[in-house]
Amino acid sequence: MQHLDHDRLVFLALGESEAADGESTHLVDCGHCRGELETLQHVAGLGAGTQGLTDLPDPPEHVWQGIVAEIRAAEELPTLADRRPPRSGGQVAVEDRPVTTARRRRGRRWPGWATTAVTATAAAVIGVAGTAAVLGTGGDEPAPQPTVLASAPLAAFGSTPKDASGDARVLGDNQLHLHVANLPNVPGYYEVWLIDPKTMEMFSVGTLSDGSGDALLPIPPNVDLRTYSVVDISAEQYDNNTRHSGDSLLRGTLTG
C-alpha cells in the first residue's frame, strides 16, 4: 500500500486543503497515515493555541543551542539505509569501495514520524522556556516586572470577618491588579469600585469571579487616581441596579 506524502499530510493537518475522496478512503483504511495525520493535527493545535499570546520574550540562546544539538545527534544515528542484507550462507556483503560521507547523507531520509517528533519536541521546549521566562522561574534572566504606580492594602470593612483581606496595585499599563482572600460568600457577586473619599463619587472598575484569588481589571486612562484614591470591594445583588449596594467588604486607600 502506498502511503500519502508527508507534506500532503501536513497541509491536511493545517487545514490548508480538504482531503480528496481517494485520500479520505485511504485514511480510513491506512492506520499508519491516519496516525501520522492525528499527530500532525495535535502539533498544529498546540501551535494554534499560542496565537493569543503576544509580547512574549525570546527563549534564551541555550534553548536554541540545545535543540540544534539534539537534531545533530539524531542525524548521527545509524539508519536502515546503512545496513547491508546478508548473502546466502549467512555472510555479510561488504562493498569493495568505501562509502563516502556525501553518499551517506544522500541515502538518509528521515521518516515523517521522526520529523514530527523533532518538531513537537522543539515546540514543547520553546513553550516551556517561554513560559518560564514570563513567570520569572527557571530562566537565566527574570522577566521584567510591570511598573507599580500606586498600591493599597485592603482590610475588612464594616461587619466583614476580619480574616478577609486583599491588596490592590495600579500598574503602569492602566490596569488594576487585585489579590483577595477569604471574602465571605454572597448570594450575588463581588464588584470593584474606585471612590473619591471627599465627595463619595465612585465608578465601577469590574467584578470578581471568586472570593479568593487574583484579578486584572482595566482602568480608564483619564482617571485621576489622586482623586479616586479609595479601592472598594462590595457585595452586590442581581437586581439590575448599577449603584453601589452600600455593603462594602474590603476597602483601602491607594498611595504611591
PDB file of C-alpha atoms in Angstrom:
ATOM      1  CA  MET A   1       0.000   0.000   0.000  1.00  0.00           C
ATOM      2  CA  GLN A   2       1.397   3.391  -0.993  1.00  0.00           C
ATOM      3  CA  HIS A   3       1.140   5.920   1.822  1.00  0.00           C
ATOM      4  CA  LEU A   4       0.180   9.564   1.446  1.00  0.00           C
ATOM      5  CA  ASP A   5       3.049  12.000   1.052  1.00  0.00           C
ATOM      6  CA  HIS A   6       4.185  13.511   4.356  1.00  0.00           C
ATOM      7  CA  ASP A   7       3.969  17.083   3.030  1.00  0.00           C
ATOM      8  CA  ARG A   8       0.408  16.390   1.905  1.00  0.00           C
ATOM      9  CA  LEU A   9      -0.473  15.215   5.419  1.00  0.00           C
ATOM     10  CA  VAL A  10       0.982  18.440   6.816  1.00  0.00           C
ATOM     11  CA  PHE A  11      -1.306  20.518   4.580  1.00  0.00           C
ATOM     12  CA  LEU A  12      -4.326  18.436   5.639  1.00  0.00           C
ATOM     13  CA  ALA A  13      -3.401  18.794   9.327  1.00  0.00           C
ATOM     14  CA  LEU A  14      -3.104  22.582   8.982  1.00  0.00           C
ATOM     15  CA  GLY A  15      -6.478  22.770   7.230  1.00  0.00           C
ATOM     16  CA  GLU A  16      -4.904  24.286   4.127  1.00  0.00           C
ATOM     17  CA  SER A  17      -6.960  21.972   1.897  1.00  0.00           C
ATOM     18  CA  GLU A  18      -9.634  19.298   2.048  1.00  0.00           C
ATOM     19  CA  ALA A  19      -8.885  15.615   1.603  1.00  0.00           C
ATOM     20  CA  ALA A  20      -9.915  14.254  -1.792  1.00  0.00           C
ATOM     21  CA  ASP A  21     -12.234  11.247  -1.981  1.00  0.00           C
ATOM     22  CA  GLY A  22      -9.350   8.871  -2.595  1.00  0.00           C
ATOM     23  CA  GLU A  23      -7.341  10.356   0.266  1.00  0.00           C
ATOM     24  CA  SER A  24     -10.280  10.112   2.651  1.00  0.00           C
ATOM     25  CA  THR A  25     -10.730   6.452   1.756  1.00  0.00           C
ATOM     26  CA  HIS A  26      -7.026   5.817   2.226  1.00  0.00           C
ATOM     27  CA  LEU A  27      -7.029   7.472   5.671  1.00  0.00           C
ATOM     28  CA  VAL A  28      -9.904   5.227   6.733  1.00  0.00           C
ATOM     29  CA  ASP A  29      -8.075   2.077   5.612  1.00  0.00           C
ATOM     30  CA  CYS A  30      -4.464   3.000   6.494  1.00  0.00           C
ATOM     31  CA  GLY A  31      -3.702   3.182  10.202  1.00  0.00           C
ATOM     32  CA  HIS A  32      -0.164   4.478   9.544  1.00  0.00           C
ATOM     33  CA  CYS A  33      -1.250   7.576   7.620  1.00  0.00           C
ATOM     34  CA  ARG A  34      -4.211   8.164   9.900  1.00  0.00           C
ATOM     35  CA  GLY A  35      -1.947   8.068  12.980  1.00  0.00           C
ATOM     36  CA  GLU A  36       0.569  10.440  11.394  1.00  0.00           C
ATOM     37  CA  LEU A  37      -2.224  12.862  10.456  1.00  0.00           C
ATOM     38  CA  GLU A  38      -3.593  12.811  14.007  1.00  0.00           C
ATOM     39  CA  THR A  39      -0.121  13.521  15.393  1.00  0.00           C
ATOM     40  CA  LEU A  40       0.329  16.444  13.000  1.00  0.00           C
ATOM     41  CA  GLN A  41      -3.115  17.802  13.899  1.00  0.00           C
ATOM     42  CA  HIS A  42      -2.180  17.653  17.579  1.00  0.00           C
ATOM     43  CA  VAL A  43       1.030  19.617  16.942  1.00  0.00           C
ATOM     44  CA  ALA A  44      -0.881  22.134  14.814  1.00  0.00           C
ATOM     45  CA  GLY A  45      -3.397  22.536  17.630  1.00  0.00           C
ATOM     46  CA  LEU A  46      -0.614  23.287  20.100  1.00  0.00           C
ATOM     47  CA  GLY A  47       0.679  25.988  17.779  1.00  0.00           C
ATOM     48  CA  ALA A  48      -2.782  27.478  17.233  1.00  0.00           C
ATOM     49  CA  GLY A  49      -3.311  27.666  20.982  1.00  0.00           C
ATOM     50  CA  THR A  50      -0.422  30.119  21.319  1.00  0.00           C
ATOM     51  CA  GLN A  51      -1.754  32.678  18.817  1.00  0.00           C
ATOM     52  CA  GLY A  52      -3.363  34.721  21.580  1.00  0.00           C
ATOM     53  CA  LEU A  53      -0.044  35.104  23.381  1.00  0.00           C
ATOM     54  CA  THR A  54       1.738  38.339  22.500  1.00  0.00           C
ATOM     55  CA  ASP A  55       4.882  40.158  23.561  1.00  0.00           C
ATOM     56  CA  LEU A  56       6.498  37.024  24.955  1.00  0.00           C
ATOM     57  CA  PRO A  57      10.280  37.258  25.381  1.00  0.00           C
ATOM     58  CA  ASP A  58      12.531  35.221  23.073  1.00  0.00           C
ATOM     59  CA  PRO A  59      13.773  31.922  24.559  1.00  0.00           C
ATOM     60  CA  PRO A  60      17.334  32.080  25.939  1.00  0.00           C
ATOM     61  CA  GLU A  61      20.123  31.249  23.480  1.00  0.00           C
ATOM     62  CA  HIS A  62      20.959  27.998  25.274  1.00  0.00           C
ATOM     63  CA  VAL A  63      17.500  26.654  24.383  1.00  0.00           C
ATOM     64  CA  TRP A  64      18.195  27.024  20.662  1.00  0.00           C
ATOM     65  CA  GLN A  65      21.650  25.512  21.120  1.00  0.00           C
ATOM     66  CA  GLY A  66      20.077  22.512  22.856  1.00  0.00           C
ATOM     67  CA  ILE A  67      17.588  21.994  20.014  1.00  0.00           C
ATOM     68  CA  VAL A  68      20.364  22.144  17.401  1.00  0.00           C
ATOM     69  CA  ALA A  69      22.437  19.669  19.425  1.00  0.00           C
ATOM     70  CA  GLU A  70      19.520  17.224  19.607  1.00  0.00           C
ATOM     71  CA  ILE A  71      18.927  17.427  15.856  1.00  0.00           C
ATOM     72  CA  ARG A  72      22.611  16.890  15.094  1.00  0.00           C
ATOM     73  CA  ALA A  73      22.712  13.921  17.452  1.00  0.00           C
ATOM     74  CA  ALA A  74      19.713  12.417  15.652  1.00  0.00           C
ATOM     75  CA  GLU A  75      21.484  12.830  12.308  1.00  0.00           C
ATOM     76  CA  GLU A  76      24.361  10.684  13.565  1.00  0.00           C
ATOM     77  CA  LEU A  77      22.121   7.744  14.475  1.00  0.00           C
ATOM     78  CA  PRO A  78      22.510   4.684  12.211  1.00  0.00           C
ATOM     79  CA  THR A  79      19.650   4.057   9.810  1.00  0.00           C
ATOM     80  CA  LEU A  80      18.388   1.050   7.893  1.00  0.00           C
ATOM     81  CA  ALA A  81      19.928   2.531   4.750  1.00  0.00           C
ATOM     82  CA  ASP A  82      23.404   1.984   6.254  1.00  0.00           C
ATOM     83  CA  ARG A  83      22.848  -1.785   6.683  1.00  0.00           C
ATOM     84  CA  ARG A  84      23.505  -4.377   4.023  1.00  0.00           C
ATOM     85  CA  PRO A  85      21.390  -7.541   3.569  1.00  0.00           C
ATOM     86  CA  PRO A  86      23.277 -10.807   4.287  1.00  0.00           C
ATOM     87  CA  ARG A  87      24.270 -13.072   1.420  1.00  0.00           C
ATOM     88  CA  SER A  88      23.254 -16.704   1.311  1.00  0.00           C
ATOM     89  CA  GLY A  89      25.205 -18.740   3.830  1.00  0.00           C
ATOM     90  CA  GLY A  90      24.978 -16.038   6.492  1.00  0.00           C
ATOM     91  CA  GLN A  91      27.921 -13.942   5.220  1.00  0.00           C
ATOM     92  CA  VAL A  92      27.616 -10.189   5.246  1.00  0.00           C
ATOM     93  CA  ALA A  93      28.173  -8.361   1.972  1.00  0.00           C
ATOM     94  CA  VAL A  94      30.915  -5.738   2.060  1.00  0.00           C
ATOM     95  CA  GLU A  95      31.446  -3.256  -0.775  1.00  0.00           C
ATOM     96  CA  ASP A  96      34.915  -3.030  -2.259  1.00  0.00           C
ATOM     97  CA  ARG A  97      34.969   0.758  -2.153  1.00  0.00           C
ATOM     98  CA  PRO A  98      34.330   2.929   0.942  1.00  0.00           C
ATOM     99  CA  VAL A  99      31.042   4.721   1.422  1.00  0.00           C
ATOM    100  CA  THR A 100      31.688   8.462   1.478  1.00  0.00           C
ATOM    101  CA  THR A 101      30.071  10.918   3.853  1.00  0.00           C
ATOM    102  CA  ALA A 102      28.286  12.543   0.926  1.00  0.00           C
ATOM    103  CA  ARG A 103      26.724   9.224  -0.075  1.00  0.00           C
ATOM    104  CA  ARG A 104      25.591   8.554   3.465  1.00  0.00           C
ATOM    105  CA  ARG A 105      23.870  11.916   3.659  1.00  0.00           C
ATOM    106  CA  ARG A 106      22.139  11.430   0.311  1.00  0.00           C
ATOM    107  CA  GLY A 107      20.956   7.989   1.349  1.00  0.00           C
ATOM    108  CA  ARG A 108      19.410   9.129   4.640  1.00  0.00           C
ATOM    109  CA  ARG A 109      15.849  10.460   4.726  1.00  0.00           C
ATOM    110  CA  TRP A 110      14.048  10.997   7.991  1.00  0.00           C
ATOM    111  CA  PRO A 111      10.677   9.281   8.159  1.00  0.00           C
ATOM    112  CA  GLY A 112       7.653  11.509   8.709  1.00  0.00           C
ATOM    113  CA  TRP A 113       7.190  10.428  12.309  1.00  0.00           C
ATOM    114  CA  ALA A 114      10.764  11.466  13.164  1.00  0.00           C
ATOM    115  CA  THR A 115      10.277  14.930  11.664  1.00  0.00           C
ATOM    116  CA  THR A 116       7.037  15.330  13.582  1.00  0.00           C
ATOM    117  CA  ALA A 117       8.668  14.177  16.823  1.00  0.00           C
ATOM    118  CA  VAL A 118      11.534  16.657  16.484  1.00  0.00           C
ATOM    119  CA  THR A 119       9.087  19.463  15.630  1.00  0.00           C
ATOM    120  CA  ALA A 120       6.854  18.653  18.584  1.00  0.00           C
ATOM    121  CA  THR A 121       9.838  18.378  20.938  1.00  0.00           C
ATOM    122  CA  ALA A 122      11.224  21.719  19.805  1.00  0.00           C
ATOM    123  CA  ALA A 123       7.817  23.380  20.180  1.00  0.00           C
ATOM    124  CA  ALA A 124       7.422  21.953  23.665  1.00  0.00           C
ATOM    125  CA  VAL A 125      10.895  23.078  24.749  1.00  0.00           C
ATOM    126  CA  ILE A 126      10.329  26.597  23.381  1.00  0.00           C
ATOM    127  CA  GLY A 127       6.901  26.802  25.024  1.00  0.00           C
ATOM    128  CA  VAL A 128       8.253  25.725  28.416  1.00  0.00           C
ATOM    129  CA  ALA A 129      11.202  28.102  28.158  1.00  0.00           C
ATOM    130  CA  GLY A 130       8.951  30.995  27.133  1.00  0.00           C
ATOM    131  CA  THR A 131       6.546  30.307  29.985  1.00  0.00           C
ATOM    132  CA  ALA A 132       9.408  30.104  32.469  1.00  0.00           C
ATOM    133  CA  ALA A 133      10.774  33.409  31.213  1.00  0.00           C
ATOM    134  CA  VAL A 134       7.379  35.114  31.533  1.00  0.00           C
ATOM    135  CA  LEU A 135       6.877  33.797  35.052  1.00  0.00           C
ATOM    136  CA  GLY A 136      10.464  34.576  36.012  1.00  0.00           C
ATOM    137  CA  THR A 137      11.190  30.986  37.094  1.00  0.00           C
ATOM    138  CA  GLY A 138      13.880  28.762  35.682  1.00  0.00           C
ATOM    139  CA  GLY A 139      15.229  31.271  33.133  1.00  0.00           C
ATOM    140  CA  ASP A 140      18.637  32.885  33.089  1.00  0.00           C
ATOM    141  CA  GLU A 141      17.110  36.342  33.463  1.00  0.00           C
ATOM    142  CA  PRO A 142      13.922  37.257  35.342  1.00  0.00           C
ATOM    143  CA  ALA A 143      11.116  38.716  33.277  1.00  0.00           C
ATOM    144  CA  PRO A 144      10.714  42.480  33.659  1.00  0.00           C
ATOM    145  CA  GLN A 145       8.039  43.315  36.184  1.00  0.00           C
ATOM    146  CA  PRO A 146       5.319  45.877  35.376  1.00  0.00           C
ATOM    147  CA  THR A 147       5.668  49.333  36.880  1.00  0.00           C
ATOM    148  CA  VAL A 148       3.546  49.816  40.001  1.00  0.00           C
ATOM    149  CA  LEU A 149       2.195  53.375  40.181  1.00  0.00           C
ATOM    150  CA  ALA A 150       0.247  53.022  43.419  1.00  0.00           C
ATOM    151  CA  SER A 151      -0.786  50.313  45.876  1.00  0.00           C
ATOM    152  CA  ALA A 152      -3.096  49.760  48.821  1.00  0.00           C
ATOM    153  CA  PRO A 153      -3.633  47.037  51.411  1.00  0.00           C
ATOM    154  CA  LEU A 154      -7.327  46.135  51.578  1.00  0.00           C
ATOM    155  CA  ALA A 155      -8.786  45.493  55.024  1.00  0.00           C
ATOM    156  CA  ALA A 156     -12.106  44.098  56.178  1.00  0.00           C
ATOM    157  CA  PHE A 157     -14.750  46.841  56.270  1.00  0.00           C
ATOM    158  CA  GLY A 158     -17.831  47.105  58.481  1.00  0.00           C
ATOM    159  CA  SER A 159     -19.140  43.704  59.576  1.00  0.00           C
ATOM    160  CA  THR A 160     -16.906  41.734  57.219  1.00  0.00           C
ATOM    161  CA  PRO A 161     -14.996  38.914  59.001  1.00  0.00           C
ATOM    162  CA  LYS A 162     -11.540  40.109  59.994  1.00  0.00           C
ATOM    163  CA  ASP A 163      -9.726  37.305  58.164  1.00  0.00           C
ATOM    164  CA  ALA A 164     -10.851  38.780  54.826  1.00  0.00           C
ATOM    165  CA  SER A 165      -8.043  40.773  53.233  1.00  0.00           C
ATOM    166  CA  GLY A 166      -6.529  41.864  49.957  1.00  0.00           C
ATOM    167  CA  ASP A 167      -4.076  44.009  48.072  1.00  0.00           C
ATOM    168  CA  ALA A 168      -4.525  46.422  45.171  1.00  0.00           C
ATOM    169  CA  ARG A 169      -1.831  47.590  42.732  1.00  0.00           C
ATOM    170  CA  VAL A 170      -2.206  50.120  39.937  1.00  0.00           C
ATOM    171  CA  LEU A 171       0.068  49.075  37.074  1.00  0.00           C
ATOM    172  CA  GLY A 172       1.673  51.325  34.503  1.00  0.00           C
ATOM    173  CA  ASP A 173      -0.464  49.956  31.677  1.00  0.00           C
ATOM    174  CA  ASN A 174      -3.696  51.296  33.247  1.00  0.00           C
ATOM    175  CA  GLN A 175      -4.662  48.071  34.933  1.00  0.00           C
ATOM    176  CA  LEU A 176      -5.673  47.320  38.494  1.00  0.00           C
ATOM    177  CA  HIS A 177      -4.257  44.106  39.900  1.00  0.00           C
ATOM    178  CA  LEU A 178      -6.210  42.721  42.845  1.00  0.00           C
ATOM    179  CA  HIS A 179      -5.436  39.881  45.198  1.00  0.00           C
ATOM    180  CA  VAL A 180      -8.170  38.955  47.661  1.00  0.00           C
ATOM    181  CA  ALA A 181      -8.553  36.220  50.250  1.00  0.00           C
ATOM    182  CA  ASN A 182     -11.352  34.875  52.450  1.00  0.00           C
ATOM    183  CA  LEU A 183     -14.145  37.107  51.202  1.00  0.00           C
ATOM    184  CA  PRO A 184     -17.443  35.915  52.721  1.00  0.00           C
ATOM    185  CA  ASN A 185     -19.820  34.045  50.438  1.00  0.00           C
ATOM    186  CA  VAL A 186     -22.523  36.277  48.991  1.00  0.00           C
ATOM    187  CA  PRO A 187     -25.717  35.369  47.093  1.00  0.00           C
ATOM    188  CA  GLY A 188     -24.811  37.813  44.319  1.00  0.00           C
ATOM    189  CA  TYR A 189     -21.342  38.850  43.183  1.00  0.00           C
ATOM    190  CA  TYR A 190     -18.334  40.993  44.120  1.00  0.00           C
ATOM    191  CA  GLU A 191     -17.855  44.396  42.475  1.00  0.00           C
ATOM    192  CA  VAL A 192     -14.761  46.637  42.499  1.00  0.00           C
ATOM    193  CA  TRP A 193     -15.057  50.422  42.795  1.00  0.00           C
ATOM    194  CA  LEU A 194     -12.826  53.499  42.818  1.00  0.00           C
ATOM    195  CA  ILE A 195     -14.125  56.185  45.177  1.00  0.00           C
ATOM    196  CA  ASP A 196     -13.384  59.869  45.758  1.00  0.00           C
ATOM    197  CA  PRO A 197     -13.283  59.995  49.589  1.00  0.00           C
ATOM    198  CA  LYS A 198     -14.100  63.722  49.643  1.00  0.00           C
ATOM    199  CA  THR A 199     -17.286  63.602  47.588  1.00  0.00           C
ATOM    200  CA  MET A 200     -18.007  59.824  47.739  1.00  0.00           C
ATOM    201  CA  GLU A 201     -18.419  59.856  43.968  1.00  0.00           C
ATOM    202  CA  MET A 202     -17.477  56.489  42.560  1.00  0.00           C
ATOM    203  CA  PHE A 203     -17.444  54.306  39.492  1.00  0.00           C
ATOM    204  CA  SER A 204     -17.221  50.564  38.934  1.00  0.00           C
ATOM    205  CA  VAL A 205     -13.985  49.047  37.636  1.00  0.00           C
ATOM    206  CA  GLY A 206     -15.282  45.492  37.224  1.00  0.00           C
ATOM    207  CA  THR A 207     -16.279  42.346  39.066  1.00  0.00           C
ATOM    208  CA  LEU A 208     -14.544  39.438  40.758  1.00  0.00           C
ATOM    209  CA  SER A 209     -15.442  35.837  39.985  1.00  0.00           C
ATOM    210  CA  ASP A 210     -14.270  34.424  43.306  1.00  0.00           C
ATOM    211  CA  GLY A 211     -13.766  35.387  46.923  1.00  0.00           C
ATOM    212  CA  SER A 212     -10.100  34.330  46.864  1.00  0.00           C
ATOM    213  CA  GLY A 213      -7.558  34.794  44.095  1.00  0.00           C
ATOM    214  CA  ASP A 214      -6.258  37.362  41.632  1.00  0.00           C
ATOM    215  CA  ALA A 215      -7.869  39.591  39.024  1.00  0.00           C
ATOM    216  CA  LEU A 216      -6.642  42.153  36.491  1.00  0.00           C
ATOM    217  CA  LEU A 217      -9.117  44.925  35.662  1.00  0.00           C
ATOM    218  CA  PRO A 218      -8.721  47.822  33.190  1.00  0.00           C
ATOM    219  CA  ILE A 219      -8.748  51.409  34.478  1.00  0.00           C
ATOM    220  CA  PRO A 220      -9.884  54.229  32.137  1.00  0.00           C
ATOM    221  CA  PRO A 221      -6.728  56.183  31.176  1.00  0.00           C
ATOM    222  CA  ASN A 222      -8.271  59.565  32.065  1.00  0.00           C
ATOM    223  CA  VAL A 223      -8.976  58.681  35.729  1.00  0.00           C
ATOM    224  CA  ASP A 224      -7.158  60.837  38.289  1.00  0.00           C
ATOM    225  CA  LEU A 225      -6.115  58.338  40.960  1.00  0.00           C
ATOM    226  CA  ARG A 226      -5.142  61.170  43.274  1.00  0.00           C
ATOM    227  CA  THR A 227      -8.864  61.945  43.420  1.00  0.00           C
ATOM    228  CA  TYR A 228     -10.357  58.453  43.152  1.00  0.00           C
ATOM    229  CA  SER A 229      -7.908  57.026  45.648  1.00  0.00           C
ATOM    230  CA  VAL A 230     -10.080  54.508  47.549  1.00  0.00           C
ATOM    231  CA  VAL A 231     -10.428  50.939  46.328  1.00  0.00           C
ATOM    232  CA  ASP A 232     -13.648  49.316  47.488  1.00  0.00           C
ATOM    233  CA  ILE A 233     -14.973  45.779  47.004  1.00  0.00           C
ATOM    234  CA  SER A 234     -18.688  45.367  47.620  1.00  0.00           C
ATOM    235  CA  ALA A 235     -21.279  42.596  47.702  1.00  0.00           C
ATOM    236  CA  GLU A 236     -23.908  43.172  45.017  1.00  0.00           C
ATOM    237  CA  GLN A 237     -27.235  41.568  44.123  1.00  0.00           C
ATOM    238  CA  TYR A 238     -28.510  40.550  40.687  1.00  0.00           C
ATOM    239  CA  ASP A 239     -31.118  43.316  40.772  1.00  0.00           C
ATOM    240  CA  ASN A 240     -30.256  45.389  37.657  1.00  0.00           C
ATOM    241  CA  ASN A 241     -29.217  48.230  39.960  1.00  0.00           C
ATOM    242  CA  THR A 242     -25.892  49.721  38.825  1.00  0.00           C
ATOM    243  CA  ARG A 243     -25.388  51.756  42.005  1.00  0.00           C
ATOM    244  CA  HIS A 244     -23.252  50.659  44.964  1.00  0.00           C
ATOM    245  CA  SER A 245     -25.231  48.413  47.315  1.00  0.00           C
ATOM    246  CA  GLY A 246     -23.763  50.043  50.413  1.00  0.00           C
ATOM    247  CA  ASP A 247     -22.400  46.654  51.560  1.00  0.00           C
ATOM    248  CA  SER A 248     -18.612  47.116  51.391  1.00  0.00           C
ATOM    249  CA  LEU A 249     -16.465  44.096  52.204  1.00  0.00           C
ATOM    250  CA  LEU A 250     -12.913  45.410  51.705  1.00  0.00           C
ATOM    251  CA  ARG A 251     -11.530  48.911  51.442  1.00  0.00           C
ATOM    252  CA  GLY A 252      -8.151  50.605  51.208  1.00  0.00           C
ATOM    253  CA  THR A 253      -6.502  53.866  50.097  1.00  0.00           C
ATOM    254  CA  LEU A 254      -4.011  53.997  47.236  1.00  0.00           C
ATOM    255  CA  THR A 255      -0.610  55.556  47.906  1.00  0.00           C
ATOM    256  CA  GLY A 256       2.451  55.919  45.749  1.00  0.00           C
TER     257      GLY A 256
END
